[in-house]
PDB file of C-alpha atoms and ligand atoms in Angstrom:
ATOM      1  CA  MET R   1       0.000   0.000   0.000  1.00 40.00           C
ATOM      2  CA  GLU R   2       1.217   3.485  -0.836  1.00 40.00           C
ATOM      3  CA  ASP R   3       1.942   6.176   1.721  1.00 40.00           C
ATOM      4  CA  THR R   4      -1.251   8.152   2.164  1.00 41.00           C
ATOM      5  CA  GLN R   5       0.191  11.557   3.040  1.00 40.00           C
ATOM      6  CA  ASP R   6       2.651  13.751   1.179  1.00 41.00           C
ATOM      7  CA  ASP R   7       3.227  16.364   3.878  1.00 45.00           C
ATOM      8  CA  GLU R   8       5.522  14.199   6.018  1.00 49.00           C
ATOM      9  CA  PRO R   9       8.171  12.320   4.045  1.00 57.00           C
ATOM     10  CA  GLY R  10       7.819   8.614   4.635  1.00 75.00           C
ATOM     11  CA  ALA R  11       4.735   8.941   6.836  1.00 90.00           C
ATOM     12  CA  PHE R  12       2.034   6.390   6.156  1.00 93.00           C
ATOM     13  CA  LEU R  13      -0.581   8.421   8.017  1.00 92.00           C
ATOM     14  CA  LEU R  14      -0.786  11.555  10.166  1.00 92.00           C
ATOM     15  CA  VAL R  15      -2.725  11.358  13.421  1.00 91.00           C
ATOM     16  CA  ASN R  16      -3.307  14.904  14.675  1.00 87.00           C
ATOM     17  CA  ASP R  17      -0.210  15.929  12.717  1.00 87.00           C
ATOM     18  CA  ILE R  18       1.919  13.196  14.268  1.00 90.00           C
ATOM     19  CA  PRO R  19       3.460  11.041  11.527  1.00 93.00           C
ATOM     20  CA  ILE R  20       3.079   7.291  11.747  1.00 95.00           C
ATOM     21  CA  HIS R  21       5.579   5.235   9.796  1.00 95.00           C
ATOM     22  CA  PHE R  22       4.712   1.798   8.543  1.00 95.00           C
ATOM     23  CA  SER R  23       5.942  -0.735   6.008  1.00 93.00           C
ATOM     24  CA  GLU R  24       3.964  -3.850   5.292  1.00 93.00           C
ATOM     25  CA  ASP R  25       5.656  -7.231   5.187  1.00 95.00           C
ATOM     26  CA  TRP R  26       3.290  -9.875   3.888  1.00 95.00           C
ATOM     27  CA  ASP R  27       6.006 -12.537   4.341  1.00 95.00           C
ATOM     28  CA  THR R  28       5.286 -12.277   8.064  1.00 96.00           C
ATOM     29  CA  GLY R  29       1.890 -13.899   7.614  1.00 96.00           C
ATOM     30  CA  ILE R  30      -1.767 -12.929   7.429  1.00 95.00           C
ATOM     31  CA  GLY R  31      -1.288  -9.864   9.665  1.00 96.00           C
ATOM     32  CA  GLY R  32       1.855  -8.646   7.899  1.00 96.00           C
ATOM     33  CA  GLY R  33      -0.103  -6.202   5.790  1.00 95.00           C
ATOM     34  CA  LEU R  34      -2.701  -3.690   6.799  1.00 95.00           C
ATOM     35  CA  TRP R  35      -6.220  -5.011   6.316  1.00 96.00           C
ATOM     36  CA  SER R  36      -9.001  -2.736   5.110  1.00 95.00           C
ATOM     37  CA  THR R  37     -10.708  -2.372   8.473  1.00 96.00           C
ATOM     38  CA  GLY R  38      -7.302  -1.662  10.009  1.00 97.00           C
ATOM     39  CA  LEU R  39      -7.051   1.344   7.714  1.00 97.00           C
ATOM     40  CA  ALA R  40     -10.720   2.249   8.337  1.00 97.00           C
ATOM     41  CA  PHE R  41     -10.106   2.179  12.113  1.00 97.00           C
ATOM     42  CA  ALA R  42      -6.866   4.179  11.797  1.00 97.00           C
ATOM     43  CA  GLN R  43      -8.661   6.801   9.739  1.00 96.00           C
ATOM     44  CA  TYR R  44     -11.415   6.884  12.351  1.00 96.00           C
ATOM     45  CA  LEU R  45      -8.707   7.708  14.920  1.00 94.00           C
ATOM     46  CA  GLU R  46      -7.295  10.279  12.513  1.00 92.00           C
ATOM     47  CA  HIS R  47     -10.524  12.060  11.573  1.00 93.00           C
ATOM     48  CA  ARG R  48     -12.599  11.529  14.718  1.00 92.00           C
ATOM     49  CA  SER R  49      -9.828  12.089  17.197  1.00 88.00           C
ATOM     50  CA  GLU R  50     -11.868  14.254  19.558  1.00 86.00           C
ATOM     51  CA  ASP R  51     -14.656  11.631  19.725  1.00 88.00           C
ATOM     52  CA  VAL R  52     -12.127   8.936  20.541  1.00 89.00           C
ATOM     53  CA  LEU R  53     -10.349  11.036  23.168  1.00 86.00           C
ATOM     54  CA  VAL R  54     -13.660  11.850  24.840  1.00 85.00           C
ATOM     55  CA  ASN R  55     -14.596   8.168  24.908  1.00 88.00           C
ATOM     56  CA  LEU R  56     -11.258   7.259  26.490  1.00 87.00           C
ATOM     57  CA  ARG R  57     -11.652   9.996  29.094  1.00 83.00           C
ATOM     58  CA  ARG R  58     -15.143   8.713  29.767  1.00 84.00           C
ATOM     59  CA  LEU R  59     -13.700   5.276  30.538  1.00 86.00           C
ATOM     60  CA  ALA R  60     -11.505   6.852  33.183  1.00 81.00           C
ATOM     61  CA  LEU R  61     -14.526   8.641  34.615  1.00 79.00           C
ATOM     62  CA  VAL R  62     -16.435   5.400  34.768  1.00 76.00           C
ATOM     63  CA  LYS R  63     -13.576   3.893  36.745  1.00 71.00           C
ATOM     64  CA  LYS R  64     -13.302   6.787  39.106  1.00 65.00           C
ATOM     65  CA  TYR R  65     -16.921   7.710  39.657  1.00 66.00           C
ATOM     66  CA  SER R  66     -18.835   4.659  38.422  1.00 61.00           C
ATOM     67  CA  ALA R  67     -20.543   6.982  35.955  1.00 55.00           C
ATOM     68  CA  SER R  68     -23.512   5.339  34.358  1.00 54.00           C
ATOM     69  CA  SER R  69     -22.877   5.953  30.689  1.00 54.00           C
ATOM     70  CA  THR R  70     -20.247   3.633  29.318  1.00 62.00           C
ATOM     71  CA  ARG R  71     -21.293   2.897  25.774  1.00 70.00           C
ATOM     72  CA  TRP R  72     -19.027   4.065  22.965  1.00 75.00           C
ATOM     73  CA  HIS R  73     -20.319   7.421  21.821  1.00 72.00           C
ATOM     74  CA  GLY R  74     -20.068   7.859  18.098  1.00 68.00           C
ATOM     75  CA  ASN R  75     -20.652  11.558  17.933  1.00 60.00           C
ATOM     76  CA  TYR R  76     -19.552  13.641  20.860  1.00 49.00           C
ATOM     77  CA  GLU R  77     -21.407  16.784  19.787  1.00 44.00           C
ATOM     78  CA  ILE R  78     -24.733  14.958  19.980  1.00 38.00           C
ATOM     79  CA  ASP R  79     -23.953  13.178  23.234  1.00 42.00           C
ATOM     80  CA  ARG R  80     -22.844  16.341  24.942  1.00 40.00           C
ATOM     81  CA  ASN R  81     -26.382  17.626  24.787  1.00 38.00           C
ATOM     82  CA  SER R  82     -28.108  14.444  25.772  1.00 39.00           C
ATOM     83  CA  ILE R  83     -26.352  12.965  28.800  1.00 36.00           C
ATOM     84  CA  ASN R  84     -26.040  14.550  32.141  1.00 40.00           C
ATOM     85  CA  ASP R  85     -27.191  12.278  34.871  1.00 43.00           C
ATOM     86  CA  ASP R  86     -23.815  12.060  36.571  1.00 47.00           C
ATOM     87  CA  ASN R  87     -22.166  15.336  35.630  1.00 53.00           C
ATOM     88  CA  SER R  88     -19.601  13.399  33.651  1.00 51.00           C
ATOM     89  CA  ASN R  89     -19.631  15.511  30.512  1.00 52.00           C
ATOM     90  CA  GLU R  90     -19.008  18.592  32.548  1.00 52.00           C
ATOM     91  CA  ARG R  91     -16.019  16.902  34.091  1.00 53.00           C
ATOM     92  CA  LEU R  92     -14.808  15.903  30.632  1.00 50.00           C
ATOM     93  CA  HIS R  93     -14.848  19.556  29.646  1.00 48.00           C
ATOM     94  CA  ARG R  94     -13.164  20.747  32.773  1.00 49.00           C
ATOM     95  CA  HIS R  95     -10.332  18.302  32.078  1.00 48.00           C
ATOM     96  CA  GLU R  96     -10.400  16.990  35.595  1.00 50.00           C
ATOM     97  CA  ILE R  97      -9.100  13.778  34.207  1.00 47.00           C
ATOM     98  CA  LYS R  98      -5.556  14.348  35.459  1.00 50.00           C
ATOM     99  CA  GLU R  99      -6.612  13.278  38.920  1.00 52.00           C
ATOM    100  CA  PHE R 100      -7.949   9.934  37.661  1.00 57.00           C
ATOM    101  CA  ASN R 101      -6.524   6.474  37.775  1.00 67.00           C
ATOM    102  CA  GLY R 102      -5.133   5.402  34.464  1.00 80.00           C
ATOM    103  CA  ILE R 103      -6.848   3.142  31.985  1.00 90.00           C
ATOM    104  CA  SER R 104      -5.281   0.170  30.256  1.00 94.00           C
ATOM    105  CA  ALA R 105      -5.701  -0.942  26.670  1.00 97.00           C
ATOM    106  CA  LEU R 106      -5.132  -4.185  24.790  1.00 98.00           C
ATOM    107  CA  GLU R 107      -4.859  -4.797  21.057  1.00 98.00           C
ATOM    108  CA  LEU R 108      -5.692  -8.320  19.928  1.00 98.00           C
ATOM    109  CA  GLY R 109      -4.390  -9.752  16.650  1.00 98.00           C
ATOM    110  CA  SER R 110      -2.367  -6.633  15.907  1.00 98.00           C
ATOM    111  CA  GLY R 111      -0.377  -8.323  13.140  1.00 98.00           C
ATOM    112  CA  ASN R 112       1.734  -5.326  12.263  1.00 98.00           C
ATOM    113  CA  GLY R 113       1.554  -2.855  15.184  1.00 98.00           C
ATOM    114  CA  PHE R 114       0.197  -0.072  13.018  1.00 98.00           C
ATOM    115  CA  LEU R 115      -3.120   0.528  14.776  1.00 98.00           C
ATOM    116  CA  SER R 116      -1.527   0.678  18.220  1.00 98.00           C
ATOM    117  CA  ALA R 117       1.024   3.185  16.925  1.00 97.00           C
ATOM    118  CA  CYS R 118      -1.899   5.320  15.706  1.00 96.00           C
ATOM    119  CA  LEU R 119      -3.645   5.074  19.086  1.00 95.00           C
ATOM    120  CA  LEU R 120      -0.444   6.091  20.880  1.00 94.00           C
ATOM    121  CA  ALA R 121      -0.095   9.079  18.534  1.00 92.00           C
ATOM    122  CA  LEU R 122      -3.652  10.089  19.295  1.00 91.00           C
ATOM    123  CA  VAL R 123      -3.065   9.916  23.039  1.00 88.00           C
ATOM    124  CA  MET R 124       0.209  11.800  22.703  1.00 83.00           C
ATOM    125  CA  SER R 125      -1.409  14.474  20.550  1.00 82.00           C
ATOM    126  CA  ASP R 126      -3.922  15.369  23.236  1.00 74.00           C
ATOM    127  CA  GLU R 127      -2.950  18.956  23.921  1.00 66.00           C
ATOM    128  CA  ASN R 128      -3.778  18.713  27.595  1.00 62.00           C
ATOM    129  CA  SER R 129      -1.936  15.412  27.996  1.00 59.00           C
ATOM    130  CA  ASN R 130      -4.899  14.285  29.973  1.00 64.00           C
ATOM    131  CA  ILE R 131      -5.721  10.894  28.509  1.00 68.00           C
ATOM    132  CA  PRO R 132      -4.880   8.648  31.400  1.00 76.00           C
ATOM    133  CA  LEU R 133      -3.693   5.681  29.324  1.00 88.00           C
ATOM    134  CA  THR R 134      -1.100   4.015  31.513  1.00 89.00           C
ATOM    135  CA  GLU R 135      -0.600   0.737  29.721  1.00 92.00           C
ATOM    136  CA  LEU R 136      -1.010  -0.603  26.217  1.00 96.00           C
ATOM    137  CA  ALA R 137      -0.487  -4.309  25.531  1.00 97.00           C
ATOM    138  CA  ILE R 138      -0.057  -5.123  21.840  1.00 98.00           C
ATOM    139  CA  THR R 139      -0.479  -8.791  21.036  1.00 97.00           C
ATOM    140  CA  ASP R 140      -0.548 -11.382  18.293  1.00 98.00           C
ATOM    141  CA  MET R 141       0.979 -14.781  17.670  1.00 96.00           C
ATOM    142  CA  LYS R 142       4.723 -15.101  18.085  1.00 95.00           C
ATOM    143  CA  ASP R 143       5.549 -15.066  14.368  1.00 96.00           C
ATOM    144  CA  HIS R 144       4.101 -11.538  14.049  1.00 97.00           C
ATOM    145  CA  LEU R 145       5.961  -9.984  16.966  1.00 96.00           C
ATOM    146  CA  PRO R 146       9.137  -8.970  15.038  1.00 96.00           C
ATOM    147  CA  LEU R 147       7.132  -6.923  12.519  1.00 97.00           C
ATOM    148  CA  MET R 148       5.086  -5.337  15.294  1.00 98.00           C
ATOM    149  CA  PHE R 149       8.313  -4.430  17.088  1.00 97.00           C
ATOM    150  CA  LYS R 150       9.736  -3.008  13.861  1.00 96.00           C
ATOM    151  CA  THR R 151       6.674  -0.758  13.468  1.00 97.00           C
ATOM    152  CA  LEU R 152       6.837   0.410  17.084  1.00 96.00           C
ATOM    153  CA  LYS R 153      10.572   1.095  16.770  1.00 95.00           C
ATOM    154  CA  ALA R 154       9.900   3.169  13.657  1.00 95.00           C
ATOM    155  CA  ASN R 155       7.495   5.206  15.788  1.00 94.00           C
ATOM    156  CA  SER R 156       9.428   5.595  19.033  1.00 92.00           C
ATOM    157  CA  HIS R 157       8.231   9.210  19.108  1.00 90.00           C
ATOM    158  CA  VAL R 158       4.824   7.978  20.338  1.00 90.00           C
ATOM    159  CA  TRP R 159       5.965   5.949  23.350  1.00 91.00           C
ATOM    160  CA  ASP R 160       8.368   6.353  26.249  1.00 88.00           C
ATOM    161  CA  THR R 161       9.019   2.829  27.460  1.00 92.00           C
ATOM    162  CA  LEU R 162       8.334  -0.429  25.676  1.00 95.00           C
ATOM    163  CA  THR R 163       8.854  -3.978  26.870  1.00 94.00           C
ATOM    164  CA  TYR R 164       9.305  -6.457  24.027  1.00 94.00           C
ATOM    165  CA  ASP R 165       8.881 -10.082  24.959  1.00 92.00           C
ATOM    166  CA  ASP R 166       9.815 -12.270  22.005  1.00 87.00           C
ATOM    167  CA  GLY R 167       8.972 -15.438  23.900  1.00 82.00           C
ATOM    168  CA  GLU R 168      12.573 -16.048  24.970  1.00 82.00           C
ATOM    169  CA  HIS R 169      13.710 -12.706  26.309  1.00 86.00           C
ATOM    170  CA  SER R 170      12.019  -9.673  27.693  1.00 90.00           C
ATOM    171  CA  THR R 171      13.764  -6.368  27.024  1.00 92.00           C
ATOM    172  CA  THR R 172      12.672  -2.858  27.925  1.00 92.00           C
ATOM    173  CA  PHE R 173      13.457   0.016  25.575  1.00 92.00           C
ATOM    174  CA  ASP R 174      13.438   3.766  26.068  1.00 89.00           C
ATOM    175  CA  GLY R 175      11.647   5.689  23.316  1.00 85.00           C
ATOM    176  CA  THR R 176      13.245   8.945  24.361  1.00 80.00           C
ATOM    177  CA  SER R 177      16.806   7.717  23.702  1.00 79.00           C
ATOM    178  CA  PRO R 178      18.885   9.862  21.365  1.00 76.00           C
ATOM    179  CA  GLY R 179      18.732   8.573  17.813  1.00 76.00           C
ATOM    180  CA  ASN R 180      15.127   7.479  18.042  1.00 80.00           C
ATOM    181  CA  THR R 181      12.408   9.050  15.906  1.00 81.00           C
ATOM    182  CA  THR R 182      11.711  12.719  16.548  1.00 78.00           C
ATOM    183  CA  ARG R 183       9.250  13.431  19.320  1.00 76.00           C
ATOM    184  CA  PRO R 184       6.626  16.017  18.394  1.00 71.00           C
ATOM    185  CA  VAL R 185       5.454  16.645  21.929  1.00 63.00           C
ATOM    186  CA  GLU R 186       7.353  16.643  25.187  1.00 63.00           C
ATOM    187  CA  ARG R 187       5.347  15.150  27.996  1.00 61.00           C
ATOM    188  CA  PRO R 188       6.072  14.187  31.573  1.00 55.00           C
ATOM    189  CA  MET R 189       7.118  10.539  31.624  1.00 48.00           C
ATOM    190  CA  GLN R 190       4.560   9.556  34.228  1.00 45.00           C
ATOM    191  CA  GLN R 191       1.739  10.422  31.838  1.00 62.00           C
ATOM    192  CA  SER R 192       2.931   8.160  29.067  1.00 69.00           C
ATOM    193  CA  PRO R 193       1.634   4.644  28.668  1.00 85.00           C
ATOM    194  CA  HIS R 194       3.988   1.756  29.126  1.00 90.00           C
ATOM    195  CA  VAL R 195       3.845  -0.411  26.019  1.00 95.00           C
ATOM    196  CA  ILE R 196       4.123  -4.196  26.196  1.00 95.00           C
ATOM    197  CA  LEU R 197       4.598  -6.241  23.055  1.00 96.00           C
ATOM    198  CA  ALA R 198       4.028  -9.934  23.600  1.00 94.00           C
ATOM    199  CA  GLU R 199       2.320 -13.058  22.351  1.00 94.00           C
ATOM    200  CA  HIS R 200      -1.276 -13.729  23.152  1.00 95.00           C
ATOM    201  CA  ILE R 201      -3.010 -16.609  21.418  1.00 96.00           C
ATOM    202  CA  TRP R 202      -6.748 -16.167  21.776  1.00 98.00           C
ATOM    203  CA  GLY R 203      -8.289 -18.399  24.381  1.00 97.00           C
ATOM    204  CA  GLU R 204      -4.923 -19.342  25.918  1.00 94.00           C
ATOM    205  CA  PHE R 205      -4.234 -17.823  29.305  1.00 91.00           C
ATOM    206  CA  GLU R 206      -1.951 -20.336  30.939  1.00 80.00           C
ATOM    207  CA  SER R 207       1.451 -18.912  30.217  1.00 68.00           C
ATOM    208  CA  THR R 208       4.531 -21.082  30.515  1.00 66.00           C
ATOM    209  CA  ASN R 209       6.524 -17.943  29.921  1.00 65.00           C
ATOM    210  CA  ILE R 210       8.762 -17.075  32.832  1.00 66.00           C
ATOM    211  CA  ASN R 211       8.709 -13.374  32.002  1.00 68.00           C
ATOM    212  CA  THR R 212       6.713 -11.538  34.608  1.00 68.00           C
ATOM    213  CA  LYS R 213       5.479  -8.844  32.207  1.00 69.00           C
ATOM    214  CA  THR R 214       3.888 -11.411  29.906  1.00 74.00           C
ATOM    215  CA  ASN R 215       2.335 -13.248  32.806  1.00 78.00           C
ATOM    216  CA  GLN R 216       0.947  -9.960  34.086  1.00 79.00           C
ATOM    217  CA  LEU R 217      -0.441  -9.278  30.618  1.00 86.00           C
ATOM    218  CA  HIS R 218      -2.451 -12.496  30.794  1.00 87.00           C
ATOM    219  CA  ASN R 219      -3.668 -12.010  34.328  1.00 89.00           C
ATOM    220  CA  LYS R 220      -5.432  -8.696  34.264  1.00 92.00           C
ATOM    221  CA  LYS R 221      -8.498  -6.922  32.935  1.00 95.00           C
ATOM    222  CA  TYR R 222      -8.305  -4.077  30.425  1.00 96.00           C
ATOM    223  CA  ASP R 223     -10.518  -1.009  30.125  1.00 94.00           C
ATOM    224  CA  PHE R 224     -10.267  -0.710  26.342  1.00 96.00           C
ATOM    225  CA  ILE R 225      -9.813  -3.675  23.982  1.00 98.00           C
ATOM    226  CA  PHE R 226      -9.494  -3.164  20.266  1.00 98.00           C
ATOM    227  CA  GLY R 227      -8.488  -4.864  17.043  1.00 98.00           C
ATOM    228  CA  THR R 228      -9.380  -5.213  13.395  1.00 98.00           C
ATOM    229  CA  ASP R 229     -10.227  -8.084  11.073  1.00 97.00           C
ATOM    230  CA  LEU R 230     -10.077 -10.669  13.836  1.00 98.00           C
ATOM    231  CA  ALA R 231     -13.244 -12.717  13.370  1.00 96.00           C
ATOM    232  CA  TYR R 232     -12.555 -13.576   9.748  1.00 95.00           C
ATOM    233  CA  ARG R 233     -13.063 -17.330  10.164  1.00 96.00           C
ATOM    234  CA  ASN R 234     -15.850 -19.085  12.065  1.00 97.00           C
ATOM    235  CA  SER R 235     -13.306 -21.399  13.675  1.00 97.00           C
ATOM    236  CA  LEU R 236     -11.726 -18.364  15.413  1.00 98.00           C
ATOM    237  CA  HIS R 237     -14.916 -17.020  16.978  1.00 98.00           C
ATOM    238  CA  ASP R 238     -14.965 -19.026  20.196  1.00 98.00           C
ATOM    239  CA  SER R 239     -11.332 -18.434  21.129  1.00 98.00           C
ATOM    240  CA  LEU R 240     -11.579 -14.725  20.274  1.00 98.00           C
ATOM    241  CA  ILE R 241     -14.724 -14.331  22.385  1.00 98.00           C
ATOM    242  CA  SER R 242     -13.078 -16.234  25.195  1.00 98.00           C
ATOM    243  CA  SER R 243     -10.247 -13.637  25.163  1.00 98.00           C
ATOM    244  CA  LEU R 244     -12.801 -10.815  25.199  1.00 98.00           C
ATOM    245  CA  LEU R 245     -14.423 -12.438  28.223  1.00 98.00           C
ATOM    246  CA  HIS R 246     -11.148 -13.115  29.992  1.00 97.00           C
ATOM    247  CA  PHE R 247      -9.711  -9.629  29.569  1.00 97.00           C
ATOM    248  CA  SER R 248     -12.858  -7.540  30.095  1.00 96.00           C
ATOM    249  CA  HIS R 249     -14.586  -6.272  33.200  1.00 93.00           C
ATOM    250  CA  GLN R 250     -18.109  -4.935  33.476  1.00 91.00           C
ATOM    251  CA  HIS R 251     -17.220  -1.501  32.037  1.00 91.00           C
ATOM    252  CA  THR R 252     -14.664  -2.519  29.424  1.00 94.00           C
ATOM    253  CA  LEU R 253     -15.256  -1.089  25.978  1.00 95.00           C
ATOM    254  CA  CYS R 254     -14.202  -3.206  23.018  1.00 97.00           C
ATOM    255  CA  LEU R 255     -13.977  -1.633  19.588  1.00 97.00           C
ATOM    256  CA  ILE R 256     -13.491  -4.189  16.850  1.00 97.00           C
ATOM    257  CA  GLY R 257     -13.202  -3.509  13.123  1.00 97.00           C
ATOM    258  CA  VAL R 258     -15.045  -6.047  11.034  1.00 97.00           C
ATOM    259  CA  THR R 259     -15.227  -6.896   7.337  1.00 96.00           C
ATOM    260  CA  MET R 260     -18.787  -8.125   7.028  1.00 93.00           C
ATOM    261  CA  THR R 261     -18.097 -10.439   4.079  1.00 93.00           C
ATOM    262  CA  ASP R 262     -15.557 -12.344   6.214  1.00 93.00           C
ATOM    263  CA  THR R 263     -17.392 -12.218   9.520  1.00 95.00           C
ATOM    264  CA  GLN R 264     -20.549 -14.264   9.449  1.00 94.00           C
ATOM    265  CA  PRO R 265     -23.617 -13.374  11.556  1.00 94.00           C
ATOM    266  CA  ILE R 266     -22.927 -16.332  13.828  1.00 97.00           C
ATOM    267  CA  PHE R 267     -20.088 -14.306  15.400  1.00 97.00           C
ATOM    268  CA  PHE R 268     -22.617 -11.776  16.667  1.00 97.00           C
ATOM    269  CA  ASP R 269     -24.950 -14.544  17.848  1.00 97.00           C
ATOM    270  CA  ARG R 270     -22.072 -16.059  19.827  1.00 98.00           C
ATOM    271  CA  LEU R 271     -21.243 -12.662  21.358  1.00 98.00           C
ATOM    272  CA  THR R 272     -24.829 -12.346  22.549  1.00 98.00           C
ATOM    273  CA  GLU R 273     -24.865 -15.904  23.909  1.00 98.00           C
ATOM    274  CA  GLU R 274     -21.730 -15.131  25.917  1.00 98.00           C
ATOM    275  CA  GLY R 275     -23.314 -12.091  27.568  1.00 97.00           C
ATOM    276  CA  PHE R 276     -22.124  -9.231  25.354  1.00 97.00           C
ATOM    277  CA  ARG R 277     -24.113  -6.549  23.599  1.00 96.00           C
ATOM    278  CA  TYR R 278     -22.842  -4.864  20.479  1.00 97.00           C
ATOM    279  CA  GLU R 279     -23.540  -1.793  18.408  1.00 95.00           C
ATOM    280  CA  LYS R 280     -22.224  -0.839  14.978  1.00 95.00           C
ATOM    281  CA  LEU R 281     -20.930   2.722  14.831  1.00 95.00           C
ATOM    282  CA  ALA R 282     -22.815   4.856  12.328  1.00 93.00           C
ATOM    283  CA  ASP R 283     -21.504   4.531   8.794  1.00 94.00           C
ATOM    284  CA  HIS R 284     -20.902   8.268   8.363  1.00 94.00           C
ATOM    285  CA  LEU R 285     -18.211   8.114  11.054  1.00 94.00           C
ATOM    286  CA  LEU R 286     -16.052   6.111   8.658  1.00 95.00           C
ATOM    287  CA  GLU R 287     -14.316   7.607   5.672  1.00 94.00           C
ATOM    288  CA  ARG R 288     -16.345   7.510   2.473  1.00 95.00           C
ATOM    289  CA  GLU R 289     -14.567   4.490   0.961  1.00 95.00           C
ATOM    290  CA  PHE R 290     -15.530   2.357   3.966  1.00 95.00           C
ATOM    291  CA  ARG R 291     -19.225   3.222   4.036  1.00 95.00           C
ATOM    292  CA  GLY R 292     -21.974   1.095   2.532  1.00 91.00           C
ATOM    293  CA  GLY R 293     -22.129  -1.920   4.792  1.00 86.00           C
ATOM    294  CA  ASN R 294     -19.071  -4.074   4.160  1.00 93.00           C
ATOM    295  CA  PHE R 295     -16.892  -2.479   6.835  1.00 96.00           C
ATOM    296  CA  GLY R 296     -17.900  -1.710  10.369  1.00 95.00           C
ATOM    297  CA  LEU R 297     -16.535  -0.644  13.718  1.00 97.00           C
ATOM    298  CA  ILE R 298     -18.413  -2.597  16.361  1.00 97.00           C
ATOM    299  CA  ALA R 299     -18.558  -1.441  19.974  1.00 96.00           C
ATOM    300  CA  ILE R 300     -18.878  -4.475  22.233  1.00 97.00           C
ATOM    301  CA  GLN R 301     -19.605  -4.502  25.965  1.00 95.00           C
ATOM    302  CA  ARG R 302     -20.805  -6.877  28.614  1.00 95.00           C
ATOM    303  CA  ARG R 303     -24.526  -6.702  29.237  1.00 93.00           C
TER     304      ARG R 303
HETATM  305  C1  SAM G   1      -6.594 -10.557   9.124  1.00 58.99           C
HETATM  306  S1  SAM G   1      -5.216 -10.255  10.153  1.00 58.99           S
HETATM  307  C2  SAM G   1      -5.514  -8.605  10.704  1.00 58.99           C
HETATM  308  C3  SAM G   1      -4.248  -7.914  11.119  1.00 58.99           C
HETATM  309  C4  SAM G   1      -4.435  -6.480  11.598  1.00 58.99           C
HETATM  310  N1  SAM G   1      -5.234  -6.440  12.796  1.00 58.99           N
HETATM  311  C5  SAM G   1      -5.042  -5.606  10.523  1.00 58.99           C
HETATM  312  O1  SAM G   1      -6.259  -5.331  10.581  1.00 58.99           O
HETATM  313  O2  SAM G   1      -4.338  -5.186   9.618  1.00 58.99           O
HETATM  314  C6  SAM G   1      -5.652 -11.218  11.594  1.00 58.99           C
HETATM  315  C7  SAM G   1      -4.616 -11.197  12.698  1.00 58.99           C
HETATM  316  O3  SAM G   1      -5.089 -12.016  13.761  1.00 58.99           O
HETATM  317  C8  SAM G   1      -4.047 -12.865  14.191  1.00 58.99           C
HETATM  318  N2  SAM G   1      -4.622 -14.104  14.715  1.00 58.99           N
HETATM  319  C9  SAM G   1      -5.326 -15.045  14.031  1.00 58.99           C
HETATM  320  N3  SAM G   1      -5.670 -16.054  14.836  1.00 58.99           N
HETATM  321  C10 SAM G   1      -5.170 -15.755  16.057  1.00 58.99           C
HETATM  322  C11 SAM G   1      -5.201 -16.420  17.313  1.00 58.99           C
HETATM  323  N4  SAM G   1      -5.801 -17.603  17.467  1.00 58.99           N
HETATM  324  N5  SAM G   1      -4.587 -15.844  18.358  1.00 58.99           N
HETATM  325  C12 SAM G   1      -3.967 -14.636  18.213  1.00 58.99           C
HETATM  326  N6  SAM G   1      -3.909 -13.957  17.051  1.00 58.99           N
HETATM  327  C13 SAM G   1      -4.506 -14.519  15.972  1.00 58.99           C
HETATM  328  C14 SAM G   1      -3.212 -13.115  12.945  1.00 58.99           C
HETATM  329  O4  SAM G   1      -1.893 -13.523  13.263  1.00 58.99           O
HETATM  330  C15 SAM G   1      -3.274 -11.769  12.263  1.00 58.99           C
HETATM  331  O5  SAM G   1      -2.267 -10.913  12.653  1.00 58.99           O
END
C-alpha cells in the first residue's frame, strides 16, 4: 500500500499531525499487511480524534466515579447535549481527568503494530496530555511480533518505554533515547503509557513464559480492547470471544473492526450468547470508501 500523506516524508498516516511510519511485510503472515478495516479504524482515529479522546476519558470517569454511561459514543457533539445524569460531561470539559486512575488498553491480533502506533499518537497528541492511558499491551501470535516491534521502533516518538517479549527474552526500551524518531510533543514521563509487546493466542491464558510482564499481561483486565479483522473465520470465533471475556470487566469497551463479508452473523450470535451486547458505529463516522455496509466498527460490551 502506498503512503497516504505527502506532507511528512515517509509517513504512512498523520494522526493529529503526528506522523506514523509503517511498512507492510506480507512474508510475516496474514497480519503482515494492513487489512481494510485496520485502515478504516486508523482513519477513524485520525478524523474523529476528539470523539475517541472523549470516549477514552469517559472510561476513566467510569472507573473513578462509576458513571452510568459507558457505551461508545459515536458523535460527541450529539452526546454532549443528551447525557447529564452524573455530571460526567461537565467533568470531561473541565479536564479533571488528570486526577484519575489510568486506563489500560489491549490490542488483539495486531499483526503489524500499526493501529496501536496510531492510538499512541492520538493519546500523545492530546494537547492537555490528559488521557490517562497508563498501559497498552499489543499482542498477536509469536511469528508476528518482530514486525510489530519493527513498526513500534519506527514510531518511538509515540511511546516512552516499551517492553518487548519475544517469547525467549524480555527487554525494555526507552523511546526517548537519542537517535530514536523525533518526538513532536514533550510530555512528563509519568503520563505516558507503558507499552508491552508480547504473544497472546486467543483463548490461551496459561502462560509457561517465565517473564513476569507477559504473565501480568495475561492475568489482568483491560478497560479498552481493540483490534481489526479478527473474526474472519468461524473457527476463530470461540477463542476470540473467550479472550474478550477473559480480559474484560463490566465496564470494558471493546472496539473491533469487522469486514462483514468475512465475519458471518454467527459471530454476533455467539457474542450475545456469551453475555455481550454490540452496536455498529454509524456509517458516516467512517471515511467515504468504507461506508456502505461491508466495513464496520463494532462497539462491544458486557450486558
Ligand atoms: C486478518 S489479520 C488482521 C491484522 C491487523 N489487525 C489488521 O487489521 O491489519 C488477523 C490477525 O489475527 C491474528 N490471529 C489469528 N488467529 C489468532 C489467534 N488464534 N490468536 C492470536 N492472534 C490470531 C493473525 O496472526 C493476524 O495478525
